[in-house]
Coordinates of C-alpha atoms in Angstrom, one line a residue:
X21 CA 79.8 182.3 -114.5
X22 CA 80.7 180.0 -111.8
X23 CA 84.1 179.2 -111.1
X24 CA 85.5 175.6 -111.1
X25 CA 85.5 175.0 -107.8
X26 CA 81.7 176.3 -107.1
X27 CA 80.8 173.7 -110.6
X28 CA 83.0 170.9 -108.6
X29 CA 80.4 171.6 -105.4
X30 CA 77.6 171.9 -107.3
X31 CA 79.0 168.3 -109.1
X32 CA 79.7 166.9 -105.6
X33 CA 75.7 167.8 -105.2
X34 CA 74.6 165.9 -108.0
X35 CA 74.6 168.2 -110.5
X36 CA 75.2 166.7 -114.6
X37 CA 75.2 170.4 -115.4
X38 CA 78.2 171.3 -113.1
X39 CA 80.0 168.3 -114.6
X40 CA 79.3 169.1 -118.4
X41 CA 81.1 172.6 -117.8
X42 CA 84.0 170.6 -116.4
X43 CA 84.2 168.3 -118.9
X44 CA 84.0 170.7 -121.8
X45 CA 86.7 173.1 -119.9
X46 CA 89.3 170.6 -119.1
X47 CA 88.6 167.5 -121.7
X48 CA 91.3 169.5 -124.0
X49 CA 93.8 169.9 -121.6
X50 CA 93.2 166.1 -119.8
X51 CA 93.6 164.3 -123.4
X52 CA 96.6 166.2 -124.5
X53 CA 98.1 165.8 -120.7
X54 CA 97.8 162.5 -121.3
X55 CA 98.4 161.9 -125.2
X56 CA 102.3 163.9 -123.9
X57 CA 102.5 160.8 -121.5
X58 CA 101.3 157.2 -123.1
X59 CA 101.0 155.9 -126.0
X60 CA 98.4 156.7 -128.3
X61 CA 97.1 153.0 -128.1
X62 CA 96.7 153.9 -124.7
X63 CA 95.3 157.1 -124.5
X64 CA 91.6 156.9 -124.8
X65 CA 91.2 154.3 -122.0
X66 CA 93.5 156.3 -119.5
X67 CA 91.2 159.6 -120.7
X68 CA 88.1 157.4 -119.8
X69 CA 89.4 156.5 -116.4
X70 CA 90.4 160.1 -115.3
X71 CA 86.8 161.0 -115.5
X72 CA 85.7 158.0 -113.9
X73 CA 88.0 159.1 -111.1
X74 CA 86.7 162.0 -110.8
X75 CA 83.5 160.6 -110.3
X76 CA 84.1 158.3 -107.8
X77 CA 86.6 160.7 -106.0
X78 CA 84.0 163.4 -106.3
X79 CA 83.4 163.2 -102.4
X80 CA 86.7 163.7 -101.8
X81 CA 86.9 166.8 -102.9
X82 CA 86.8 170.0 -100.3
X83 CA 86.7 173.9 -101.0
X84 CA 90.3 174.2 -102.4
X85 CA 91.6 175.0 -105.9
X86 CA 90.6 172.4 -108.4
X87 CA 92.8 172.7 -111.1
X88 CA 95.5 171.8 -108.7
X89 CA 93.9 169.1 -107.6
X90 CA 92.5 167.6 -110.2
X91 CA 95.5 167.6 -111.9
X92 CA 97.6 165.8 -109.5
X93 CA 94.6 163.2 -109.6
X94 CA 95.9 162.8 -113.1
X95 CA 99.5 162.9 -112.9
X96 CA 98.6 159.9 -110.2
X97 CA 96.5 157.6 -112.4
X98 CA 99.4 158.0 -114.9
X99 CA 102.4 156.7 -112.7
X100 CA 100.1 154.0 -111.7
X101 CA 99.2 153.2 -115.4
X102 CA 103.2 153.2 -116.1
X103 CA 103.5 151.0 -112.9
X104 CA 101.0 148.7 -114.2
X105 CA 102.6 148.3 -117.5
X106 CA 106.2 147.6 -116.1
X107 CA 107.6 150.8 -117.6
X108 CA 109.4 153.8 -116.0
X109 CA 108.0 157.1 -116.5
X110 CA 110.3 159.2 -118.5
X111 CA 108.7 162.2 -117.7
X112 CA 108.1 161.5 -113.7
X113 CA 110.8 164.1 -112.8
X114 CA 109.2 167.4 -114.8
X115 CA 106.0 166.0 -113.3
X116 CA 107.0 166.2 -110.2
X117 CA 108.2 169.5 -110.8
X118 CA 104.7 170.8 -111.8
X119 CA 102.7 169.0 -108.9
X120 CA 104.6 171.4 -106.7
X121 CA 103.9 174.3 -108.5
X122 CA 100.5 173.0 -108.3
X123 CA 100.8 172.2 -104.6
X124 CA 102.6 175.8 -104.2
X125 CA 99.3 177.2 -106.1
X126 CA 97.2 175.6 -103.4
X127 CA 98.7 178.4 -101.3
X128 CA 99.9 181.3 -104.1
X129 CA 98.0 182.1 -106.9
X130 CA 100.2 180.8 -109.8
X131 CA 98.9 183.6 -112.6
X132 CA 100.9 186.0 -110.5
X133 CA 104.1 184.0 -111.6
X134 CA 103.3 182.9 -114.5
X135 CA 102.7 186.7 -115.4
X136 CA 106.4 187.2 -114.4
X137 CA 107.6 185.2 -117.4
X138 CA 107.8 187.2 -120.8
X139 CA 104.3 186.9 -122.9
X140 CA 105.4 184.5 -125.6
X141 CA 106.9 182.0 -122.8
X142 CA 103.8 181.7 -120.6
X143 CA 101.8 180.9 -123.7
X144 CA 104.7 178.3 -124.5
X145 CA 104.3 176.8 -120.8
X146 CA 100.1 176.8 -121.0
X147 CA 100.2 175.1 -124.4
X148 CA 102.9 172.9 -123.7
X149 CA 102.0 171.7 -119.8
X150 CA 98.0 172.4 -119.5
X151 CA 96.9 172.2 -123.5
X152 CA 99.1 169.2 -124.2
X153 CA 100.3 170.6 -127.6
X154 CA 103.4 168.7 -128.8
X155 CA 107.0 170.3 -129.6
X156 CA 106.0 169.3 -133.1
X157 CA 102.9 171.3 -133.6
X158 CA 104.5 173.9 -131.2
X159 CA 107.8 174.3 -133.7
X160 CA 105.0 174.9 -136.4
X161 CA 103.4 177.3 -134.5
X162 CA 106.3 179.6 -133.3
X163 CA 108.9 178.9 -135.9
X164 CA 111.4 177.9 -132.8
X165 CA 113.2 174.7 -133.2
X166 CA 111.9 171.8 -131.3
X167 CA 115.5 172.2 -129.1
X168 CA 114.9 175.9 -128.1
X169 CA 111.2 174.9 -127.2
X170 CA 112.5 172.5 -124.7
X171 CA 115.0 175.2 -123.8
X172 CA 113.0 177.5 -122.9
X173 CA 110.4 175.3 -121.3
X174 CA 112.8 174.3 -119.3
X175 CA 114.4 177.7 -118.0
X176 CA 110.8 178.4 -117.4
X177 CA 109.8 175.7 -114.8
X178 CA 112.9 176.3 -113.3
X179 CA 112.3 180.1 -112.9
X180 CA 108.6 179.2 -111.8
X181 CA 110.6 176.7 -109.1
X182 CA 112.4 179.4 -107.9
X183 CA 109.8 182.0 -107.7
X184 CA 107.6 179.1 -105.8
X185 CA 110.6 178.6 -103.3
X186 CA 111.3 181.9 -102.6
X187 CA 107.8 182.7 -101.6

């Protein structure tokens, strides 16, 4: 199995194939990035846009992770979505917060510190931040309030910060 950055050379090349194991590995977490951050009458054309930037950016891309990347390609096309709509992005702040993990994981691996956090909160952090699940279906799923969620989400990225910084 290739890894995402050998499929996103491979796409670069021309390959559909490389593309379709992309898409079907990060269309989840893309729409429910994005579903967290507009409104659903919004969504869907925002989701079609990110992989049209990623087409057209495709060239741009050089051997370094793509997660990372692609993901602050994303975070991008939704500040300028706000922009365009006249509205201030509510959650620009935490976003800002993850791009530099990100960018940190350009030059640390990130499992490493993500493996530092207790089980139960780095599978709160994955669903929450790269699967897009809401507090709401996250409270059904762990039985915590929607408050401690965002508690301990919270306490997380702060401990991740902190762990990036001291590196």
């Amino acid at each position: 199995m290739k890894s995402d950055e050998e499929l996103m050379i491979d796409y670069q090349k021309g390959s559909e194939a490389a593309f379709g194991e992309l898409y079907e590995k990060y269309s989840p977490m893309v729409y429910g990035f994005i579903r967290k951050r507009m409104r659903e009458s919004e969504v869907d054309d925002l989701y079609q846009k990110v992989w049209r930037k990623l087409h057209e950016s495709r060239e741009l891309y050089r051997d370094q992770p793509f997660a990372p990347w692609f993901f602050v390609m994303i975070r991008h096309l939704v500040i300028d979505e706000y922009r365009s709509l006249g509205r201030k992005n509510i959650k620009e702040i935490q976003d800002e917060l993850i791009e530099k993990i990100y960018a940190a994981s350009e030059t640390i691996d990130i499992e490493p510190l993500l493996a530092t956090l207790p089980k139960d909160t780095q599978d709160l952090v994955r669903k929450y931040y790269l699967e897009g699940i809401s507090y709401e279906e996250l409270e059904k799923d762990t039985g915590l309030s929607q408050t401690n969620l965002r508690q301990r989400l919270s306490r997380a990225l702060r401990g991740l910060r902190n762990k990036v910084y001291e590196e």
